[in-house]
Amino acid sequence: MTSEATRHVMQANKSKNTKPELLVRSALRDAGYTGYRLHWKKAPGHPDICFPGRKIAIFVNGCFWHRCPRCALPTPKSNVEFWEGKFARNRARDAHDQELLLADGWTVLVVWECQLKRRRLEPTIHDLVLELERVESERAGGLRVARVVEVRPRGWRLRVRSRRLRRR
């Protein structure tokens, strides 16, 4: 049983239109990327930002809920079993959704909340736009590469997981 105060705090956590998500959407509009869908229900995992025609899905992950590997946030001290299970389910769900998107030929871009803070915001958005341009140029060349990319500013190791290469 949880206290009434804890229940209210947990209810206040938003899953849509979070500050990091709004930052990414604003930057995409400024860069000329419009026409995206928000939490598109036809795509596995309901990506935060989705370009269905281009088969590009963008997930803006919160460091606490999705367990950012760089932040190494501690597990809450109370009810540890619950939190460890919750975080494991979140990570498993994220991996499953990414695999479904990859199998369908989507490019999945993952932006972590910590990469959108202060001095990292501009380089992260720059790298996100570069990745979108790369997908567009591949598509114009008749190629489609299904892959998962964790967008990070220069100086951070970029992790890319490719699935397959197709010609149109």
GROMACS .gro file of N, CA and C in nm, residues 2-14 65 83:
model
   45
    2THR      N    1   0.053   0.222  -0.081
    2THR     CA    2   0.132   0.345  -0.085
    2THR      C    3   0.053   0.456  -0.018
    3SER      N    4   0.127   0.555   0.028
    3SER     CA    5   0.061   0.667   0.094
    3SER      C    6  -0.011   0.754  -0.010
    4GLU      N    7  -0.103   0.833   0.035
    4GLU     CA    8  -0.178   0.922  -0.053
    4GLU      C    9  -0.084   1.024  -0.118
    5ALA      N   10   0.015   1.072  -0.044
    5ALA     CA   11   0.110   1.170  -0.098
    5ALA      C   12   0.192   1.108  -0.211
    6THR      N   13   0.240   0.985  -0.191
    6THR     CA   14   0.317   0.916  -0.295
    6THR      C   15   0.232   0.895  -0.419
    7ARG      N   16   0.108   0.858  -0.399
    7ARG     CA   17   0.017   0.837  -0.511
    7ARG      C   18   0.001   0.964  -0.594
    8HIS      N   19  -0.014   1.077  -0.529
    8HIS     CA   20  -0.031   1.203  -0.600
    8HIS      C   21   0.097   1.244  -0.675
    9VAL      N   22   0.211   1.220  -0.613
    9VAL     CA   23   0.339   1.251  -0.679
    9VAL      C   24   0.355   1.166  -0.805
   10MET      N   25   0.323   1.038  -0.796
   10MET     CA   26   0.335   0.949  -0.911
   10MET      C   27   0.236   0.987  -1.021
   11GLN      N   28   0.116   1.030  -0.984
   11GLN     CA   29   0.018   1.070  -1.084
   11GLN      C   30   0.061   1.197  -1.158
   12ALA      N   31   0.143   1.278  -1.094
   12ALA     CA   32   0.188   1.404  -1.155
   12ALA      C   33   0.294   1.382  -1.262
   13ASN      N   34   0.355   1.263  -1.267
   13ASN     CA   35   0.456   1.235  -1.370
   13ASN      C   36   0.387   1.224  -1.505
   14LYS      N   37   0.435   1.304  -1.600
   14LYS     CA   38   0.374   1.304  -1.732
   14LYS      C   39   0.445   1.204  -1.822
   65TRP      N   40   1.340   0.699  -1.574
   65TRP     CA   41   1.247   0.592  -1.607
   65TRP      C   42   1.305   0.489  -1.701
   83TRP      N   43   1.087  -0.117  -0.771
   83TRP     CA   44   1.156  -0.029  -0.865
   83TRP      C   45   1.247  -0.108  -0.959
   0.00000   0.00000   0.00000
